[in-house]
Short mmCIF file of C-alpha atoms in Angstrom, two decimals:
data_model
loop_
_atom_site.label_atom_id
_atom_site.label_comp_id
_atom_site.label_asym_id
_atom_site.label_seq_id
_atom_site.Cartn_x
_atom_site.Cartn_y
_atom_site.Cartn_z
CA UNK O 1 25.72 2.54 1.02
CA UNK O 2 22.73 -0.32 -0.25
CA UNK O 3 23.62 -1.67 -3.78
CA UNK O 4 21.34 -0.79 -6.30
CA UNK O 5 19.17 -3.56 -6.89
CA UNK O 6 17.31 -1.78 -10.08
CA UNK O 7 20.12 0.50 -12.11
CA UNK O 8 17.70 3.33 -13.99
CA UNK O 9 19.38 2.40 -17.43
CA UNK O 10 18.83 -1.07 -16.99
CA UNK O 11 14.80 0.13 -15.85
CA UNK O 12 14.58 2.25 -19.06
CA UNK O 13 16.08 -0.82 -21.46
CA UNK O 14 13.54 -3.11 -20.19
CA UNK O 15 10.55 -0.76 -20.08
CA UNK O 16 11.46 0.41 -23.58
CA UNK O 17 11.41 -3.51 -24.59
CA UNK O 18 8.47 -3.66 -23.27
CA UNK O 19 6.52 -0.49 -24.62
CA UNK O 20 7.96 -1.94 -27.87
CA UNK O 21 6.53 -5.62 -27.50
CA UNK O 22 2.89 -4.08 -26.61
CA UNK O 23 2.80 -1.84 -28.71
CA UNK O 24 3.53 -4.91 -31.82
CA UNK O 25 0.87 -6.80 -29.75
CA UNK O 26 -1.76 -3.45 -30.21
CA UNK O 27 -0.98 -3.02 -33.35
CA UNK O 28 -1.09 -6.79 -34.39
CA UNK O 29 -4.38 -7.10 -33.65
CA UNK O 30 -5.47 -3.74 -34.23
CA UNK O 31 -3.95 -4.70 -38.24
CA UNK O 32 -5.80 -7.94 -38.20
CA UNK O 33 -9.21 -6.52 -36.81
CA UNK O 34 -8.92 -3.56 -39.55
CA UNK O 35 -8.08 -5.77 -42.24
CA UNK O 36 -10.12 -8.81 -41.36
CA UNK O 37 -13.42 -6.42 -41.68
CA UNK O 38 -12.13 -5.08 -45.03
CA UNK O 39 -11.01 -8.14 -46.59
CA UNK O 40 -14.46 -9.81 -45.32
CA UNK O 41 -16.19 -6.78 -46.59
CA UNK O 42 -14.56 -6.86 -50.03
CA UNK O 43 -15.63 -10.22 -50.05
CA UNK O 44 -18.85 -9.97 -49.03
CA UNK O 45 -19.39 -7.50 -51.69
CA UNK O 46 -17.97 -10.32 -54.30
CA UNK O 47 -20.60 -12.77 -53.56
CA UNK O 48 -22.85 -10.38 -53.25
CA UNK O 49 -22.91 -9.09 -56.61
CA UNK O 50 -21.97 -12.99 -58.00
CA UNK O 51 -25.34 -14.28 -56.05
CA UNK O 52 -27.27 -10.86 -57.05
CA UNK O 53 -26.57 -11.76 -60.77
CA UNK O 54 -27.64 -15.64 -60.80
CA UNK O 55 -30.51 -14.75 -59.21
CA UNK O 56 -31.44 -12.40 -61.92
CA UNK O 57 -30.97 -14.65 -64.34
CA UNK O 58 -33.12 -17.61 -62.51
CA UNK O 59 -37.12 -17.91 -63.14
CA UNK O 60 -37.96 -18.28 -59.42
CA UNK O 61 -41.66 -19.89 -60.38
CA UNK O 62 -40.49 -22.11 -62.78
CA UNK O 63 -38.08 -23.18 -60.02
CA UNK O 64 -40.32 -23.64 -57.34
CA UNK O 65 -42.22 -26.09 -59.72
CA UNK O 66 -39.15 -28.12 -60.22
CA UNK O 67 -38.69 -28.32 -56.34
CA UNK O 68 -42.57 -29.35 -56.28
CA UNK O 69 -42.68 -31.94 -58.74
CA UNK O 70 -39.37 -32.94 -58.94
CA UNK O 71 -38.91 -32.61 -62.42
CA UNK O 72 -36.49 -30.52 -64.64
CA UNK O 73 -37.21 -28.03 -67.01
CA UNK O 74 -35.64 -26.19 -69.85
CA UNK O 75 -34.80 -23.29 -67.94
CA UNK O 76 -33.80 -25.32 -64.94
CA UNK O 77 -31.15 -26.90 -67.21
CA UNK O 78 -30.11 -23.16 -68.44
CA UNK O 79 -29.79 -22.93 -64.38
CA UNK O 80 -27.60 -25.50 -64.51
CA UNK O 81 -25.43 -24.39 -67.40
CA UNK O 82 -24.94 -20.99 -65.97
CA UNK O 83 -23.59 -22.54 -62.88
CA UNK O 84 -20.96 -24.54 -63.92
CA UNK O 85 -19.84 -21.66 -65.96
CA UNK O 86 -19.70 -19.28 -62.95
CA UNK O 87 -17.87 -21.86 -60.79
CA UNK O 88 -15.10 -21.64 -63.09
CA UNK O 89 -15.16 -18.32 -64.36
CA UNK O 90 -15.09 -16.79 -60.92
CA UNK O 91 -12.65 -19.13 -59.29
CA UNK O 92 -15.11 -20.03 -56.48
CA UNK O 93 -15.05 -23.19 -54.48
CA UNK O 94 -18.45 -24.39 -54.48
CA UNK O 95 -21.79 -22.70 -55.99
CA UNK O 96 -24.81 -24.49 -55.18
CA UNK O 97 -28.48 -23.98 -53.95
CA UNK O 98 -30.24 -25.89 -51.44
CA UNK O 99 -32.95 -26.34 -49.21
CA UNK O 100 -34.09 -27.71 -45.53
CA UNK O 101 -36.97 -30.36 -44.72
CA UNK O 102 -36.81 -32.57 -40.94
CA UNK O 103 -32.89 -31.76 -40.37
CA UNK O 104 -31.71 -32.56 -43.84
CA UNK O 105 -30.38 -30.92 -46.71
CA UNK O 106 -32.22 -31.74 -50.17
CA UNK O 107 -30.28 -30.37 -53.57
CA UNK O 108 -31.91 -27.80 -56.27
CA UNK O 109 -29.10 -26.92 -58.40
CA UNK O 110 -25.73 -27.49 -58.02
CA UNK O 111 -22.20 -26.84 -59.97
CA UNK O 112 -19.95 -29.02 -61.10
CA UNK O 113 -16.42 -27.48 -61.93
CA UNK O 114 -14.03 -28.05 -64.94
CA UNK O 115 -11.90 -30.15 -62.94
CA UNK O 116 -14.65 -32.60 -61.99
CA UNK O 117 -16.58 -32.79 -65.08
CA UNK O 118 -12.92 -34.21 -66.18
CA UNK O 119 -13.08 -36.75 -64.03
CA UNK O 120 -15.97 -37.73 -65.18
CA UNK O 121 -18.28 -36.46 -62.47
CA UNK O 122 -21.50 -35.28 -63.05
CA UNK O 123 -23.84 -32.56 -61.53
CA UNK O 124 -26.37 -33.96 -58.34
CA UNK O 125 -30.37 -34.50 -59.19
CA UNK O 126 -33.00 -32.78 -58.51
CA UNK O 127 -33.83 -33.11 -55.15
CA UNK O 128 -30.44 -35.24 -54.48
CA UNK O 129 -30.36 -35.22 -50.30
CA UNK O 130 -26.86 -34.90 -48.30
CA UNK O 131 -25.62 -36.00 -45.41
CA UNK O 132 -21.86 -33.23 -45.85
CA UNK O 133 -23.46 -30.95 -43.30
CA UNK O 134 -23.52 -31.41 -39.54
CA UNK O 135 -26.94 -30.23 -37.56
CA UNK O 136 -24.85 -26.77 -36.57
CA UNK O 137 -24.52 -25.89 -40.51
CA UNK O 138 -28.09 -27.15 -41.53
CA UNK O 139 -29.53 -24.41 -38.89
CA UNK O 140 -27.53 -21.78 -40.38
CA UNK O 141 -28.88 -22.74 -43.93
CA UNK O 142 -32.45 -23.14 -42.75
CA UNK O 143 -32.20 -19.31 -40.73
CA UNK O 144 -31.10 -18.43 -44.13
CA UNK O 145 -33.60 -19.16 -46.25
CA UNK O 146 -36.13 -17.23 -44.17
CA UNK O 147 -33.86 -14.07 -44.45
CA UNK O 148 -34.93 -11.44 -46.62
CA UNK O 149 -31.02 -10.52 -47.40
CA UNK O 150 -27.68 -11.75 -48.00
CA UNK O 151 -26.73 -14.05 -45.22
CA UNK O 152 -22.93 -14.81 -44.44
CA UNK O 153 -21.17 -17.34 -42.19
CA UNK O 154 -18.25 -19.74 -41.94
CA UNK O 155 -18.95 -23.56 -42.27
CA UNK O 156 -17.02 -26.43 -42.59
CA UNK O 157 -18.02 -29.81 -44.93
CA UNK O 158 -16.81 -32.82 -46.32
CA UNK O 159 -15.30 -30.31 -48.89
CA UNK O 160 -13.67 -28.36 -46.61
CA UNK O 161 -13.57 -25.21 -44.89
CA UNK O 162 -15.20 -21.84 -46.43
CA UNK O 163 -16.87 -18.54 -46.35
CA UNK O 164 -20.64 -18.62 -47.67
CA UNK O 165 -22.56 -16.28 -48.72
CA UNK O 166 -26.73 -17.47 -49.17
CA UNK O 167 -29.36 -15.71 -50.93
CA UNK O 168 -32.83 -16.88 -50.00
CA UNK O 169 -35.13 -18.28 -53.13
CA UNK O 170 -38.58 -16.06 -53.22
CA UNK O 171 -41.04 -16.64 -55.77
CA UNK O 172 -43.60 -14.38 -56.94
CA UNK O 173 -46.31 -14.89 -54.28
CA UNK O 174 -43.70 -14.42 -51.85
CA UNK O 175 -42.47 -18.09 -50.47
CA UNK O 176 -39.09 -18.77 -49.15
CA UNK O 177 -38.69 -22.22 -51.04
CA UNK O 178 -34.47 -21.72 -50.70
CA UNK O 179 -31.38 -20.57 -50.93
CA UNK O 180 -28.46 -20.19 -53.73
CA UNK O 181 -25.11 -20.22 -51.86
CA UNK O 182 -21.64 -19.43 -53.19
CA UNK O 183 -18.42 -20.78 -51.12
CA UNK O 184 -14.74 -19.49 -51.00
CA UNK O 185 -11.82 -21.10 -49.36
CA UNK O 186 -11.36 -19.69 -45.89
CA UNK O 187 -8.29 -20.92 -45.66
CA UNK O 188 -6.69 -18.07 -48.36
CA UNK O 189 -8.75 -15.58 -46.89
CA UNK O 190 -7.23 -16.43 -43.63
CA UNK O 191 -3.59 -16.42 -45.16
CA UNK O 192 -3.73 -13.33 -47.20
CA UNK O 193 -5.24 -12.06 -43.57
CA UNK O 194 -1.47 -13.55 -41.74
CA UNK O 195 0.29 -12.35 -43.82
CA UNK O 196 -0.27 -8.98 -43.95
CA UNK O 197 -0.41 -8.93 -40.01
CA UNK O 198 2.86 -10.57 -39.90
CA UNK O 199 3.90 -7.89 -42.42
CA UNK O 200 2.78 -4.79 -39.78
CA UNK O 201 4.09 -6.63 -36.83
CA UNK O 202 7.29 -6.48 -38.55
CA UNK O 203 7.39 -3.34 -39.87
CA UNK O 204 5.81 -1.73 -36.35
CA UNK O 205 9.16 -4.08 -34.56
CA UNK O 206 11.25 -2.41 -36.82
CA UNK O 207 10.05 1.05 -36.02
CA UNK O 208 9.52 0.07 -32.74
CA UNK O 209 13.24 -0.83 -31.95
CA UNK O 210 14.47 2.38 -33.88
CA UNK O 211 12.36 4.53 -31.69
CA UNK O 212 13.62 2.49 -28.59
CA UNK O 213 17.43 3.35 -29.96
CA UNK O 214 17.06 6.24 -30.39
CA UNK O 215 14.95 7.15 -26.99
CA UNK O 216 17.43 5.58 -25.36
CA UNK O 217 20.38 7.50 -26.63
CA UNK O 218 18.55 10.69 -25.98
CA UNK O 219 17.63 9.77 -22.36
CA UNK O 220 21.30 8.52 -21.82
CA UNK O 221 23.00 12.12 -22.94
CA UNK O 222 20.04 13.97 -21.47
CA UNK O 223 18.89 12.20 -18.28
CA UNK O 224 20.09 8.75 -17.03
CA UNK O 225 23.95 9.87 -17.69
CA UNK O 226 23.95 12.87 -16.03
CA UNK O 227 21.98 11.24 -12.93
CA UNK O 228 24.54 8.48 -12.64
CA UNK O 229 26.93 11.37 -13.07
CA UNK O 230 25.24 13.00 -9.99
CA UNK O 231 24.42 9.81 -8.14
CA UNK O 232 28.33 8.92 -7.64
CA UNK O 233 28.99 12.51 -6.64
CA UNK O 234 25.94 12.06 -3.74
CA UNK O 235 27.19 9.17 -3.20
CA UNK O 236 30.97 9.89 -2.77
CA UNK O 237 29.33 12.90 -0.57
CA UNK O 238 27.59 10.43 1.94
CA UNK O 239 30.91 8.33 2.33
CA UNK O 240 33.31 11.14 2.96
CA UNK O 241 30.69 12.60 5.34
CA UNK O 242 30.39 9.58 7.49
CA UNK O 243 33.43 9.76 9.04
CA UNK O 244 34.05 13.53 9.29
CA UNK O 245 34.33 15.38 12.87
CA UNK O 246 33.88 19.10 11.20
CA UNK O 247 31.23 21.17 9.42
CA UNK O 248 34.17 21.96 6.84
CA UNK O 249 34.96 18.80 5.85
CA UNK O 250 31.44 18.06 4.25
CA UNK O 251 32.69 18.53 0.36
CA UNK O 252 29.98 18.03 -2.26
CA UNK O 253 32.30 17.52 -5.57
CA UNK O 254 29.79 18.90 -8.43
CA UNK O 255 29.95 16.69 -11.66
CA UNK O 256 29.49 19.85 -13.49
CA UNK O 257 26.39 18.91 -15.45
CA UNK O 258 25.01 21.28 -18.43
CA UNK O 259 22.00 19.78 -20.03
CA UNK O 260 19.62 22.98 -19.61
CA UNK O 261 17.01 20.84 -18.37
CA UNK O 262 15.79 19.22 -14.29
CA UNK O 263 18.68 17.45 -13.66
CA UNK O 264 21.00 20.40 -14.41
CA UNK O 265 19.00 22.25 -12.06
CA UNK O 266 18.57 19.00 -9.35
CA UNK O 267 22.11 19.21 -9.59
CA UNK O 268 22.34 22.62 -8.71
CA UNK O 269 19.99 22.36 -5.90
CA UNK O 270 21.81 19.51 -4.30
CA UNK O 271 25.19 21.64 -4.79
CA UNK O 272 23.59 24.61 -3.04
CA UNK O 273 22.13 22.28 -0.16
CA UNK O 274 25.51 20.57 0.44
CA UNK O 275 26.82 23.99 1.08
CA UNK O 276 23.37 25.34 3.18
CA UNK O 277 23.96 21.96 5.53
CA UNK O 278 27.69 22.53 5.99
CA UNK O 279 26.84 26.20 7.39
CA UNK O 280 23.49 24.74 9.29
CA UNK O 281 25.09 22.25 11.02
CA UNK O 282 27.80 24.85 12.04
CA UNK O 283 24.99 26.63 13.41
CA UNK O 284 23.58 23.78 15.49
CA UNK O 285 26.71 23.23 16.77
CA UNK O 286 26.96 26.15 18.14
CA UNK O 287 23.56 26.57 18.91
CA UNK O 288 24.08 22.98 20.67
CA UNK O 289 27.04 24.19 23.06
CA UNK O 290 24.90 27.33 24.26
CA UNK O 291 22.03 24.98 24.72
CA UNK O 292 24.03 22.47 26.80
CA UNK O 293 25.47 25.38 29.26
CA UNK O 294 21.83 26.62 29.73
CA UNK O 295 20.70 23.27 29.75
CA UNK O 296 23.41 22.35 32.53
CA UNK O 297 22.45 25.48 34.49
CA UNK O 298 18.97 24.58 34.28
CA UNK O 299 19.46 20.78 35.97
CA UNK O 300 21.37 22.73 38.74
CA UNK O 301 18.62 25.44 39.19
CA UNK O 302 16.14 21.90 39.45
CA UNK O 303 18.17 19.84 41.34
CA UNK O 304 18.68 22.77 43.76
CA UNK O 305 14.79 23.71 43.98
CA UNK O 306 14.02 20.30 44.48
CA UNK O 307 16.29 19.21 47.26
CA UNK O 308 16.94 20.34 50.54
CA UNK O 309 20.52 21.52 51.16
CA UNK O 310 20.78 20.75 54.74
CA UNK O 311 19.33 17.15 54.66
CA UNK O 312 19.51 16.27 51.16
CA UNK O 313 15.97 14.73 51.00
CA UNK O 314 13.38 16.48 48.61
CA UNK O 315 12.44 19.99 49.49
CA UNK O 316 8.75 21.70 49.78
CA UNK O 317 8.87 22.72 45.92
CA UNK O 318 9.17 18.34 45.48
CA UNK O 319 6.85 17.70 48.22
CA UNK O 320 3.73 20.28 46.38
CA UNK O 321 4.83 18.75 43.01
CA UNK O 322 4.11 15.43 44.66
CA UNK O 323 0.90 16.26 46.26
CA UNK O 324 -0.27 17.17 42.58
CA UNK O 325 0.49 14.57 41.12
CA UNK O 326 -0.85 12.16 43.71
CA UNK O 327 -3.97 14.46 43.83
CA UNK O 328 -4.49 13.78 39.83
CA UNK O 329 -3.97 10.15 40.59
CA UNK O 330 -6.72 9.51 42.58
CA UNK O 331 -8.93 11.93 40.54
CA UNK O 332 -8.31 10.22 37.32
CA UNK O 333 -8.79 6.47 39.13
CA UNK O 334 -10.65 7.06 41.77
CA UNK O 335 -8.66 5.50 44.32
CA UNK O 336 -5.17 4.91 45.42
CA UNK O 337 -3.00 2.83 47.75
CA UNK O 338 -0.33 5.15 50.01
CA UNK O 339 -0.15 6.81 53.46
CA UNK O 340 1.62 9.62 54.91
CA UNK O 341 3.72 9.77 57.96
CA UNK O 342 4.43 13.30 59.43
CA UNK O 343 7.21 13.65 61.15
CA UNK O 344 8.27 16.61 63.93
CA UNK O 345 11.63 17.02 65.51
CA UNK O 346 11.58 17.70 69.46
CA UNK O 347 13.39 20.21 71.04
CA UNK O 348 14.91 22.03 68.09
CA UNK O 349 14.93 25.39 69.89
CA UNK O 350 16.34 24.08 72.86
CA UNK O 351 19.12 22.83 71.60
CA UNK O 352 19.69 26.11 69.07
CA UNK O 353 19.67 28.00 71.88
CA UNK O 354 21.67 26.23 74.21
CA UNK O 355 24.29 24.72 71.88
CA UNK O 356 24.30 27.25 68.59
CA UNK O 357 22.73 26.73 65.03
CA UNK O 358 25.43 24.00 63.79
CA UNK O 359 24.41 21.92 66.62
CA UNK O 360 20.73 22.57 65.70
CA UNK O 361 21.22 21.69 61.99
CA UNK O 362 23.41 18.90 62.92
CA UNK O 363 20.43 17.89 65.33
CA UNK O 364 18.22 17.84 61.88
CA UNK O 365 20.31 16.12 60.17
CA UNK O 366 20.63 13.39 62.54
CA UNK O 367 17.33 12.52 63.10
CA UNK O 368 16.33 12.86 59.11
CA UNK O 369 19.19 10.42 58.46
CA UNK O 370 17.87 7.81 61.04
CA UNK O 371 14.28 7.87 59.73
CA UNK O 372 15.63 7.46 56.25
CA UNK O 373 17.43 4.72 56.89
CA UNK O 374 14.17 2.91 58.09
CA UNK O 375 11.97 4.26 55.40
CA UNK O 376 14.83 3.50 52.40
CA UNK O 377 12.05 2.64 49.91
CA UNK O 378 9.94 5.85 50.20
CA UNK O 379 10.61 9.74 49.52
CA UNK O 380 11.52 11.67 52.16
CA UNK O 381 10.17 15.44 51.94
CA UNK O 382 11.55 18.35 54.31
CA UNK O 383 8.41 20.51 54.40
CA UNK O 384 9.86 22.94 57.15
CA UNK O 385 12.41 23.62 59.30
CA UNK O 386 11.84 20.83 61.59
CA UNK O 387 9.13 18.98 59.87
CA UNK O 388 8.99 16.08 57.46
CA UNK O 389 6.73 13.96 55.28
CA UNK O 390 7.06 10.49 54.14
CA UNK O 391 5.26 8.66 51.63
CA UNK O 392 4.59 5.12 51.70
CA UNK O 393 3.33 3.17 48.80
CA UNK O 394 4.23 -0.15 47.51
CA UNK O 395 6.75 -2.39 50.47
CA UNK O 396 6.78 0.18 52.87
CA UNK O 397 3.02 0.50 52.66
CA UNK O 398 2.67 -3.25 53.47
CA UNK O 399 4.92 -3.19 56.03
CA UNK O 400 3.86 0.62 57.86
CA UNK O 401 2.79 -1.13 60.97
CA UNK O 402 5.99 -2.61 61.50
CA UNK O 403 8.27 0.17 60.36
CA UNK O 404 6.59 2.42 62.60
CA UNK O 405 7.49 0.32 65.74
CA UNK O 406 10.81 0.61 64.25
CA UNK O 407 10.59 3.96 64.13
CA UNK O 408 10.06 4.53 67.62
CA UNK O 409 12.02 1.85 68.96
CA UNK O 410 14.77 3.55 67.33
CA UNK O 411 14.37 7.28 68.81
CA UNK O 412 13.61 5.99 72.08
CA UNK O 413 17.16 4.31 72.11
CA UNK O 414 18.94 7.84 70.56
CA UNK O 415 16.90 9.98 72.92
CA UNK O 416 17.51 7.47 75.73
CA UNK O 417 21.09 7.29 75.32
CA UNK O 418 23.46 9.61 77.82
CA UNK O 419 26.58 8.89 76.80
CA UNK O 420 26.23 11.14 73.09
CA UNK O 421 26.03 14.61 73.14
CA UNK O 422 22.70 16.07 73.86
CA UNK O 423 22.30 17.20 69.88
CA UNK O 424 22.34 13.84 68.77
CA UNK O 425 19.95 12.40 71.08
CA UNK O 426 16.89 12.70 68.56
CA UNK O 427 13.34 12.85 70.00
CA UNK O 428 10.30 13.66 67.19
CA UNK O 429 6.85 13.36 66.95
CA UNK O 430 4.81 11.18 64.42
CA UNK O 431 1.64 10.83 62.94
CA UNK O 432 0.51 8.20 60.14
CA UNK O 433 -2.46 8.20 58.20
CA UNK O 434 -3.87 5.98 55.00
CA UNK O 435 -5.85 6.58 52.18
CA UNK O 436 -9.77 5.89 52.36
CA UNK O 437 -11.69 5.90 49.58
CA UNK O 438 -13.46 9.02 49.33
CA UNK O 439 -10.21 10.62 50.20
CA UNK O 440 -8.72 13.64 49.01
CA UNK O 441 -5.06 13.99 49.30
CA UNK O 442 -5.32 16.77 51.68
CA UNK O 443 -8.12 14.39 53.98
CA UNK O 444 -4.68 11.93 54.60
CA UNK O 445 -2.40 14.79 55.10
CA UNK O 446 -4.72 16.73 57.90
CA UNK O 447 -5.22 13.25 59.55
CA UNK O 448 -1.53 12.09 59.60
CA UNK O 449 -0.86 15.80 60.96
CA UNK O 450 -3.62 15.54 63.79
CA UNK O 451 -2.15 12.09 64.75
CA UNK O 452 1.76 14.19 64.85
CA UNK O 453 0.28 16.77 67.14
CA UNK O 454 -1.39 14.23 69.24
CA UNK O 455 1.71 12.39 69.69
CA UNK O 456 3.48 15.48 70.35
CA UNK O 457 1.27 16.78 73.01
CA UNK O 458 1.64 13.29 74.80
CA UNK O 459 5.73 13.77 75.01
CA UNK O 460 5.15 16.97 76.26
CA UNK O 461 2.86 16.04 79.17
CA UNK O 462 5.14 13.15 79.81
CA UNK O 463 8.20 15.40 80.16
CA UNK O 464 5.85 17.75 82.19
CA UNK O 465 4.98 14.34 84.61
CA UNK O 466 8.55 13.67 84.42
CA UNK O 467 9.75 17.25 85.65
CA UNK O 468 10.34 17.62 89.47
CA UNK O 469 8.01 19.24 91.71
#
């Protein structure tokens, strides 16, 4: 029996891990995409209403002016006031307003906080020009001040990183001349974002690896238990089986499971088929030993219809089986490489009638064994009572010149011979012929049999020659 390279408890531990760990990893940044969006949202709103009120507040033509001429003016200095009020008040990191000229960032009215008025610090001039913004952030501010709404975006300055929030400058006529921005730190909008992710991926780990637990308890009273349970029965099964010589001896030992569910029922089924494969294979058994007499009786019946039982060569049923086979051969080629010698045994009735049957078969005999000992590579076919086929294909094909010379050498000795008895001097008749293309089988056979009679009619006008006057 293989060992089990993946146990199904180990399978469900591991996949339960790792349901667990993707679903933290779904939730994670499901949490932080949710709660990004709202936390940006609620701050959005913030600066919104922060930026909304300032700008209420701010005479946009008397601003323009100051941005024209350069020159403060009362309310520009009220501008000012209110600024480094709101800075403080609101807990903001930066409040400021700006505008673009030629890549460069020129100063309207910015805050100073509490902290740096302490120091000593005081606010920028009118018209004051930066270099704290790199060519990325002065785009964003210049795409802002065309707007005709709230723009937002990240940026980073010599001040830090933040989250700013511009409203465009429009005076009365309708001229984008800037744009009032209020920062926040990104970085505690990021952390207040960590750490309620880190919160949910803890919490969802938590639930996660309960659910896990308690899956896995369920699945080990309800399913992977009882299938071990009904594995090692199987299993025992298979190794007492493997070695038993009876139908009876295949015991399936039921681990007597009762969970009202598949693998109560699997277990069942496999009970059952234990028990339906013990009385099947009975059956073949049996079904096997009446198969194997008829079977036997069958090969008898063949080996009788296809051989001869006086010579012991192949009989006429062979020989036609032959012919269609050969005949499909050179149908389905077109051409094949074989000849057929006919053979006819001489003087068969003269010897039945003077010496008796036995001597007559013995006569058959005799002759069929000497022209299978010179043909040993072909088949030999007894196609009646005294005549004979041979068919020559591969060695015996090449060689069919010389064999016949053997052939008759080898009669003319027998029949020559005085000194045996007169039924075993063997006299026949022969006729060869080969395949042509064009051919059909029966075209060879009527020519080899042509070429027999021929030779046949010679030995009789030779004994006729012979015969005294």
């Amino acid at each position: 029996m293989a060992k089990r390279k993946k146990p199904i408890h180990k399978s469900l531990i591991v996949g339960s891990a790792v349901f667990v760990a993707f679903l933290c990893f779904m939730l994670s940044i499901q949490s932080y995409i949710t709660y990004s969006r709202s936390l940006y949202k609620r701050y959005d709103n913030k600066l919104e209403n922060i930026l909304t009120y300032i700008s209420n507040q701010i005479d946009m033509d008397d601003l323009y002016q100051c941005t024209l001429t350069g020159k403060k003016s009362e309310k520009y200095d009220k501008l000012q006031t209110l600024l480094n009020g709101m800075v403080d008040d609101f807990e903001l990191f930066y409040l400021y307003s700006l505008f673009t000229r030629s890549d460069s960032v020129y100063n309207i009215c910015s805050a100073t906080n509490r902290e740096e008025r302490a120091r000593g610090e005081e606010d920028m001039q009118l018209l004051e020009p930066t270099d704290a913004y790199p060519p990325s952030e002065i785009l964003k501010f210049t795409k802002a001040i065309k707007e005709e709404k709230t723009s937002f975006f990240e940026e980073t300055s010599d001040y830090g990183a933040a989250y700013t929030a511009c409203k465009p400058y429009v005076n009365s006529v309708g001229v984008h001349f800037g744009v009032l921005c209020a920062d926040i730190s990104i970085e505690e909008l990021h952390k207040t974002v960590n750490h309620y992710v880190v919160y949910n991926v803890l919490l969802t780990l938590c639930l996660g690896v309960l659910f896990g637990l308690v899956l896995l308890i369920w699945l080990r009273h309800n399913v992977t238990g009882p299938i071990l349970a009904l594995e090692k029965s199987a299993r025992h099964f298979a190794e007492k089986s493997r070695d038993k010589k009876t139908p009876d001896e295949l015991i399936f030992d039921d681990p007597d499971i009762h969970t009202n569910n598949e693998v109560e029922s699997l277990a069942n089924a496999i009970s059952q088929m234990s028990e339906d494969m013990r009385n099947y294979v009975q059956g073949i058994l049996t079904a096997e030993e009446k198969a194997r007499s008829a079977q036997e009786q069958a090969q008898d019946m063949t080996e009788l219809a296809f051989k001869d039982p006086l010579t012991h060569v192949n009989s006429k049923v062979a020989y036609d089986k032959m012919k269609d086979s050969l005949q499909e051969e050179i149908e389905t080629k077109g051409a094949a490489t074989f000849a057929l010698l006919m053979i006819d045994v001489n003087n068969l009735k003269e010897v039945n009638d003077n010496y008796g049957h036995d001597c007559g078969d013995k006569y058959i005999c005799g002759a069929c064994h000497l022209f299978c000992n010179i043909y040993k590579q072909s088949l030999v076919y007894r196609i009646g009572g005294d005549e004979f086929v041979v068919l020559l294909q591969n060695s015996n094909y090449k060689n069919r010149t010389r064999l016949l010379k053997t052939l008759d050498a080898e009669f003319q000795k027998t029949k020559n011979n005085t000194s045996r008895d007169p039924w075993e001097r063997y006299s026949v008749a022969y006729g060869m012929s080969e395949y042509k293309p064009g051919d059909s089988l029966e075209d060879v056979f009527k020519r080899a049999d042509e070429s027999m009679y021929q030779k046949k009619m010679e030995i009789k006008g030779l004994k006729k020659a012979q015969a005294p006057s």
